[in-house]
Short mmCIF file of C-alpha atoms and ligand atoms in Angstrom, two decimals:
data_model
loop_
_atom_site.label_atom_id
_atom_site.label_comp_id
_atom_site.label_asym_id
_atom_site.label_seq_id
_atom_site.Cartn_x
_atom_site.Cartn_y
_atom_site.Cartn_z
CA MET A 1 5.35 -17.75 0.69
CA ARG A 2 2.35 -15.48 0.85
CA HIS A 3 -1.31 -15.90 -0.20
CA LEU A 4 -3.95 -13.23 -0.36
CA ILE A 5 -7.26 -14.83 0.96
CA ASP A 6 -8.87 -12.16 3.10
CA HIS A 7 -8.16 -8.43 4.34
CA PHE A 8 -6.27 -10.44 7.43
CA ASP A 9 -3.59 -11.32 4.97
CA LEU A 10 -2.29 -7.64 4.72
CA ASN A 11 -1.35 -5.23 7.53
CA GLN A 12 -1.93 -1.64 7.00
CA GLU A 13 1.51 -1.09 5.92
CA GLU A 14 1.60 -3.49 3.37
CA LEU A 15 -1.73 -2.49 2.03
CA THR A 16 -0.59 0.88 1.50
CA ASN A 17 2.69 -0.47 -0.06
CA ILE A 18 0.55 -2.17 -2.92
CA LEU A 19 -1.66 0.55 -3.45
CA ASP A 20 1.27 2.91 -4.15
CA LEU A 21 2.99 0.67 -6.25
CA ALA A 22 -0.69 0.24 -8.15
CA ASP A 23 -0.23 4.02 -8.37
CA ARG A 24 3.28 3.98 -9.80
CA ILE A 25 2.20 1.42 -12.24
CA ALA A 26 -0.67 3.59 -13.75
CA SER A 27 1.49 6.44 -13.72
CA ASN A 28 3.97 4.37 -16.00
CA PRO A 29 2.85 0.98 -17.22
CA ALA A 30 5.67 0.42 -19.91
CA ALA A 31 8.40 0.66 -16.88
CA TYR A 32 6.58 -2.71 -15.64
CA ALA A 33 6.38 -4.76 -19.17
CA HIS A 34 8.96 -7.03 -18.65
CA VAL A 35 8.71 -7.79 -14.71
CA ALA A 36 7.29 -11.16 -14.83
CA ASP A 37 8.81 -12.29 -18.08
CA GLY A 38 8.64 -16.05 -17.98
CA LYS A 39 6.19 -16.16 -15.32
CA LYS A 40 2.66 -18.09 -15.29
CA LEU A 41 -0.50 -17.12 -13.76
CA ALA A 42 -3.27 -19.99 -13.45
CA THR A 43 -6.99 -18.61 -13.19
CA LEU A 44 -9.34 -21.25 -11.65
CA PHE A 45 -12.57 -19.61 -12.31
CA TYR A 46 -15.50 -22.29 -10.79
CA GLU A 47 -17.92 -19.08 -11.09
CA PRO A 48 -18.68 -16.88 -13.95
CA SER A 49 -16.58 -13.19 -14.08
CA THR A 50 -15.58 -11.07 -16.71
CA ARG A 51 -13.92 -8.20 -14.91
CA THR A 52 -11.59 -10.36 -12.21
CA ARG A 53 -10.68 -12.89 -14.67
CA LEU A 54 -9.77 -10.97 -17.70
CA SER A 55 -7.87 -8.48 -15.71
CA PHE A 56 -5.78 -10.82 -13.78
CA GLU A 57 -5.12 -12.17 -17.10
CA SER A 58 -4.40 -8.50 -18.85
CA ALA A 59 -2.46 -7.67 -15.45
CA MET A 60 -0.32 -10.80 -15.96
CA GLN A 61 0.37 -10.20 -19.86
CA SER A 62 1.14 -6.37 -19.04
CA LEU A 63 3.98 -7.72 -16.88
CA GLY A 64 5.56 -9.66 -19.35
CA GLY A 65 4.06 -13.26 -18.06
CA THR A 66 1.52 -15.66 -19.92
CA THR A 67 -1.56 -17.22 -18.43
CA LEU A 68 -3.64 -20.48 -18.37
CA GLY A 69 -6.64 -21.68 -16.58
CA PHE A 70 -10.60 -22.48 -17.31
CA ALA A 71 -13.54 -20.20 -16.99
CA GLY A 72 -16.12 -22.44 -15.36
CA ALA A 73 -16.16 -25.49 -13.25
CA GLY A 74 -17.90 -27.07 -16.03
CA LEU A 75 -14.72 -27.00 -18.24
CA SER A 76 -12.60 -28.74 -15.45
CA SER A 77 -12.11 -32.11 -13.88
CA ALA A 78 -14.35 -30.70 -10.78
CA THR A 79 -17.20 -32.21 -13.06
CA LYS A 80 -15.21 -36.03 -12.28
CA GLY A 81 -15.20 -35.15 -8.66
CA GLU A 82 -11.51 -33.71 -8.24
CA THR A 83 -11.43 -31.58 -5.18
CA VAL A 84 -10.28 -28.08 -4.59
CA ALA A 85 -6.92 -29.57 -2.72
CA ASP A 86 -6.14 -31.89 -5.38
CA THR A 87 -6.60 -28.86 -8.24
CA ALA A 88 -4.71 -26.84 -6.24
CA ARG A 89 -1.40 -29.32 -5.82
CA VAL A 90 -1.82 -30.30 -9.74
CA VAL A 91 -1.96 -26.62 -11.01
CA SER A 92 0.78 -25.68 -8.72
CA CYS A 93 2.88 -27.88 -10.99
CA TYR A 94 2.07 -25.89 -13.96
CA ALA A 95 2.07 -22.03 -12.71
CA ASP A 96 3.65 -19.56 -10.56
CA ILE A 97 0.70 -18.32 -9.13
CA ILE A 98 -3.25 -18.83 -8.96
CA ALA A 99 -6.09 -16.76 -8.87
CA MET A 100 -9.27 -18.69 -7.94
CA ARG A 101 -12.94 -17.90 -7.94
CA HIS A 102 -15.26 -20.37 -6.40
CA PRO A 103 -19.24 -20.42 -5.14
CA LYS A 104 -18.06 -22.12 -1.71
CA GLU A 105 -16.88 -19.82 0.95
CA GLY A 106 -13.30 -20.77 2.09
CA ALA A 107 -12.56 -22.54 -1.00
CA PRO A 108 -9.35 -20.63 -2.12
CA LEU A 109 -8.37 -20.86 1.74
CA ARG A 110 -8.42 -24.76 1.20
CA ALA A 111 -6.51 -24.58 -1.98
CA SER A 112 -3.62 -22.06 -0.50
CA MET A 113 -3.32 -24.95 1.97
CA PHE A 114 -2.14 -27.60 -0.89
CA SER A 115 -0.43 -25.30 -3.01
CA ARG A 116 3.16 -24.71 -3.69
CA VAL A 117 2.47 -21.29 -5.02
CA PRO A 118 0.77 -18.42 -3.90
CA VAL A 119 -2.93 -18.31 -4.39
CA ILE A 120 -5.48 -15.23 -4.66
CA ASN A 121 -8.97 -15.22 -3.38
CA ALA A 122 -10.71 -13.84 -6.70
CA GLY A 123 -14.19 -14.10 -4.65
CA ASP A 124 -15.42 -16.92 -2.42
CA GLY A 125 -19.26 -17.25 -1.91
CA GLY A 126 -20.89 -14.24 0.11
CA HIS A 127 -17.58 -14.12 1.92
CA SER A 128 -14.81 -11.84 0.59
CA HIS A 129 -13.49 -10.43 -2.57
CA PRO A 130 -9.91 -9.09 -1.27
CA THR A 131 -8.81 -7.78 -4.80
CA GLN A 132 -11.89 -5.99 -5.55
CA THR A 133 -11.07 -4.01 -1.85
CA LEU A 134 -7.84 -2.92 -2.90
CA ILE A 135 -9.65 -1.66 -6.14
CA ASP A 136 -11.97 0.25 -4.07
CA LEU A 137 -9.32 1.70 -1.80
CA MET A 138 -7.50 2.86 -4.63
CA THR A 139 -10.05 4.57 -6.32
CA ILE A 140 -11.36 6.24 -3.04
CA ARG A 141 -8.08 7.52 -2.66
CA GLN A 142 -7.78 9.02 -6.03
CA ARG A 143 -10.99 10.75 -5.72
CA LYS A 144 -11.03 11.88 -1.92
CA HIS A 145 -7.24 11.75 -1.16
CA ARG A 146 -7.78 10.07 1.66
CA LEU A 147 -9.22 6.74 3.12
CA ASP A 148 -9.90 7.82 6.59
CA HIS A 149 -12.44 10.43 8.16
CA LEU A 150 -15.20 9.18 5.68
CA THR A 151 -18.91 8.57 5.63
CA VAL A 152 -19.66 5.91 3.41
CA GLY A 153 -22.65 4.48 2.30
CA PHE A 154 -23.36 1.06 1.13
CA CYS A 155 -26.46 0.63 -0.73
CA GLY A 156 -28.45 -2.56 -1.81
CA ASP A 157 -27.59 -6.25 -1.56
CA LEU A 158 -25.55 -5.77 1.76
CA LYS A 159 -26.14 -9.69 2.78
CA PHE A 160 -24.78 -11.24 -0.05
CA GLY A 161 -22.42 -8.48 -1.31
CA ARG A 162 -19.16 -9.99 -0.67
CA THR A 163 -17.29 -6.90 -1.65
CA VAL A 164 -19.17 -4.67 0.80
CA HIS A 165 -18.06 -7.11 3.68
CA SER A 166 -14.15 -6.95 2.40
CA LEU A 167 -14.55 -2.98 2.28
CA VAL A 168 -15.99 -2.46 5.53
CA ASN A 169 -13.21 -4.54 6.96
CA SER A 170 -10.74 -2.49 5.57
CA LEU A 171 -12.08 0.68 5.89
CA VAL A 172 -12.62 -0.16 9.83
CA HIS A 173 -9.06 0.34 10.21
CA TYR A 174 -8.70 3.95 9.32
CA ARG A 175 -9.63 6.52 11.67
CA GLY A 176 -12.98 8.58 11.54
CA ASN A 177 -14.76 6.45 9.11
CA GLN A 178 -18.31 5.78 9.73
CA PHE A 179 -20.74 3.86 7.57
CA TYR A 180 -24.67 4.15 6.49
CA PHE A 181 -25.98 0.85 5.56
CA ILE A 182 -28.70 1.15 3.18
CA SER A 183 -30.93 -2.07 2.72
CA PRO A 184 -34.17 -3.60 3.07
CA GLU A 185 -34.73 -5.87 5.83
CA GLU A 186 -34.26 -8.97 4.13
CA LEU A 187 -30.71 -7.78 2.67
CA ARG A 188 -29.14 -6.16 5.95
CA VAL A 189 -25.33 -6.57 6.25
CA PRO A 190 -24.75 -9.81 8.15
CA ASP A 191 -24.83 -9.62 12.18
CA TYR A 192 -21.00 -11.17 12.21
CA LEU A 193 -20.28 -8.03 10.45
CA ILE A 194 -21.62 -6.01 12.88
CA GLU A 195 -20.39 -7.91 15.98
CA ASP A 196 -16.98 -8.97 14.77
CA THR A 197 -15.92 -5.80 12.91
CA LEU A 198 -18.32 -2.90 13.51
CA LYS A 199 -18.64 -2.84 17.43
CA PRO A 200 -15.38 -3.88 18.62
CA GLY A 201 -13.89 -0.76 17.44
CA ASN A 202 -16.80 1.17 18.34
CA THR A 203 -17.28 2.18 14.56
CA PRO A 204 -20.15 4.72 14.00
CA TYR A 205 -22.82 3.13 11.87
CA GLN A 206 -26.50 3.26 10.93
CA GLU A 207 -28.54 0.66 9.04
CA VAL A 208 -31.29 3.01 7.06
CA THR A 209 -33.76 2.14 4.07
CA SER A 210 -33.96 5.34 2.35
CA LEU A 211 -31.13 6.24 -0.31
CA GLU A 212 -32.51 9.92 -1.10
CA ASP A 213 -32.72 10.79 2.46
CA THR A 214 -28.91 9.29 3.07
CA LEU A 215 -27.40 10.78 0.07
CA PRO A 216 -26.79 14.29 1.10
CA LYS A 217 -24.81 12.96 4.21
CA LEU A 218 -22.29 10.96 2.03
CA ASP A 219 -18.51 11.32 1.16
CA VAL A 220 -18.57 8.29 -0.86
CA LEU A 221 -21.68 5.90 -2.07
CA TYR A 222 -20.92 2.25 -2.71
CA MET A 223 -23.84 0.65 -4.95
CA THR A 224 -24.27 -2.83 -5.07
CA ARG A 225 -26.49 -5.40 -7.33
CA VAL A 226 -28.98 -7.52 -5.73
CA GLN A 227 -27.22 -10.91 -5.96
CA LYS A 228 -29.39 -13.28 -7.88
CA GLU A 229 -27.11 -16.34 -7.83
CA ARG A 230 -27.17 -16.26 -3.86
CA PHE A 231 -31.01 -16.56 -3.61
CA PHE A 232 -32.59 -19.55 -2.72
CA ASN A 233 -36.06 -18.45 -4.08
CA GLU A 234 -36.50 -16.83 -7.27
CA GLU A 235 -39.53 -14.82 -5.73
CA ASP A 236 -37.63 -13.20 -3.46
CA TYR A 237 -35.23 -12.06 -5.73
CA ILE A 238 -37.87 -10.73 -8.37
CA ARG A 239 -39.27 -8.74 -5.30
CA LEU A 240 -36.04 -7.15 -4.09
CA LYS A 241 -33.91 -6.74 -7.23
CA GLY A 242 -35.39 -3.28 -8.42
CA ILE A 243 -35.55 -1.64 -4.89
CA TYR A 244 -32.88 0.78 -5.28
CA THR A 245 -32.11 2.83 -8.43
CA LEU A 246 -29.54 5.77 -8.63
CA THR A 247 -30.50 8.02 -11.41
CA ALA A 248 -29.00 11.28 -12.27
CA ASP A 249 -32.12 13.21 -10.91
CA LYS A 250 -31.25 11.25 -7.21
CA LEU A 251 -27.62 12.30 -7.61
CA LYS A 252 -28.49 15.82 -7.29
CA LEU A 253 -29.23 15.22 -3.75
CA ALA A 254 -25.59 14.37 -3.30
CA SER A 255 -22.55 16.52 -2.82
CA ASP A 256 -20.47 17.43 -5.88
CA ASP A 257 -17.66 15.38 -5.07
CA MET A 258 -19.01 12.13 -4.15
CA PRO A 259 -17.79 9.58 -5.93
CA VAL A 260 -20.09 6.68 -6.98
CA LEU A 261 -18.64 3.33 -6.40
CA HIS A 262 -20.03 -0.34 -7.87
CA PRO A 263 -17.81 -3.38 -8.21
CA LEU A 264 -20.05 -4.22 -11.21
CA PRO A 265 -21.82 -5.73 -12.98
CA ARG A 266 -24.81 -3.69 -12.76
CA VAL A 267 -28.10 -4.37 -13.45
CA ASP A 268 -30.43 -1.79 -12.89
CA GLU A 269 -29.46 -0.01 -9.63
CA ILE A 270 -27.84 2.80 -11.49
CA SER A 271 -29.19 4.43 -14.65
CA MET A 272 -27.11 4.74 -17.45
CA ASP A 273 -27.90 8.40 -17.18
CA VAL A 274 -25.29 8.66 -14.37
CA ASP A 275 -22.38 7.37 -16.51
CA GLN A 276 -21.92 10.67 -17.60
CA ASP A 277 -21.60 12.50 -14.17
CA SER A 278 -18.00 13.27 -13.10
CA ARG A 279 -18.80 11.62 -10.01
CA ALA A 280 -19.45 8.21 -11.74
CA ALA A 281 -16.31 6.14 -10.60
CA TYR A 282 -17.17 2.61 -11.58
CA PHE A 283 -15.22 2.61 -14.93
CA ASP A 284 -12.27 3.82 -13.12
CA GLN A 285 -12.58 1.10 -10.74
CA VAL A 286 -12.54 -1.59 -13.82
CA GLN A 287 -9.09 0.12 -15.19
CA ASN A 288 -7.63 0.14 -11.60
CA GLY A 289 -8.41 -3.67 -11.31
CA VAL A 290 -5.51 -4.24 -13.89
CA TYR A 291 -3.08 -1.72 -11.90
CA ILE A 292 -4.14 -3.30 -8.43
CA ARG A 293 -3.50 -7.04 -9.60
CA MET A 294 -0.66 -6.17 -11.46
CA ALA A 295 1.17 -4.84 -8.34
CA LEU A 296 -0.52 -8.18 -6.29
CA ILE A 297 1.37 -10.38 -8.73
CA MET A 298 4.75 -8.46 -8.01
CA ALA A 299 4.06 -8.41 -4.27
CA LEU A 300 3.15 -12.04 -3.99
CA LEU A 301 6.08 -13.28 -6.52
CA HIS A 302 8.48 -11.17 -5.05
CA LEU A 303 9.11 -9.19 -8.15
CA PRO A 304 11.18 -5.72 -7.25
CA ASP A 305 9.56 -2.71 -8.77
CA PRO A 306 11.98 -1.57 -11.47
CA GLN A 307 11.54 1.96 -10.34
CA THR A 308 12.49 1.83 -6.79
CA GLY A 309 14.35 -1.65 -6.92
CA LYS A 310 12.82 -2.61 -3.85
CA GLU A 311 10.01 -5.79 -3.12
CA VAL A 312 6.71 -4.57 -1.98
CA LEU A 313 5.96 -7.36 0.52
CA PRO A 314 8.30 -9.08 2.96
CA CYS A 315 8.42 -13.21 2.87
N1 LIG B 401 -16.36 -7.06 -9.97
C1 LIG B 401 -16.05 -8.33 -10.30
O1 LIG B 401 -15.95 -9.08 -9.35
O2 LIG B 401 -16.77 -8.55 -11.58
P1 LIG B 401 -16.80 -9.99 -12.26
O3 LIG B 401 -17.92 -10.75 -11.52
O4 LIG B 401 -17.08 -9.53 -13.64
O5 LIG B 401 -15.50 -10.49 -11.87
#
């Protein structure tokens, strides 16, 4: 049995196989309509979500399966003190696969140790969001036709933005990638990302503060929201929240084929006048979320692709 807790759980070949399967699903979704007939997905969301939870449910239903779960710890027996370990044991009796979001880093890992069915991390605190990373990679590959030799700018809350941490950890494995980290001092990328991920592979990176100066140098821009829910101090959040806003005017500084990604939700870091620009790729990411999660459910449940007859992940 395999789980997806963070990027270490998939090697490069497996990751490419999942991206390829998601592409095949995107080009012919009807071919996959009964792949998971009779299977059940449980969504255990201890933290708010629109995209991740609903796209997991949409993905399972698009494969012919059904869903159950809760959307908020307050609606579960966590309010009575039930542990993540016990919840995972219990839900394993009800479902064939679990997607879990939790504010505590490591909670989905803990669940996977006690679950009898595969567990997918749907975001844990500021740590990791591996399914969003697969979506981001699929979208970059669609737009740039490669995942290597890219100059990628990450802008905004790079301290708490778990999608940034996960995506950097994946992109370092492709040759020739380099990064610009655009943030204020208070929201810099964590030191562990620099020490454990960037330095060991001599990956080129620069930490900068100006979005305008950096835009002309980028192949891909990844914007992020300042993560209100992870601040201890409301004043700090208010001071930092509007620090970067991408507008249609600023986008004139960027190359014509530089996609703008954002995991969403956005607050005010991308103005709505950018939405009409062909470089805006954030709603592509939303659509790709369904295909990636369909591919992951198939992979972890060892359901063969009806178009190739093959399973995507070895046991
Ligand atoms: N991108 C993302 O994780 O969105 P939600 O928080 O709405 O799930």
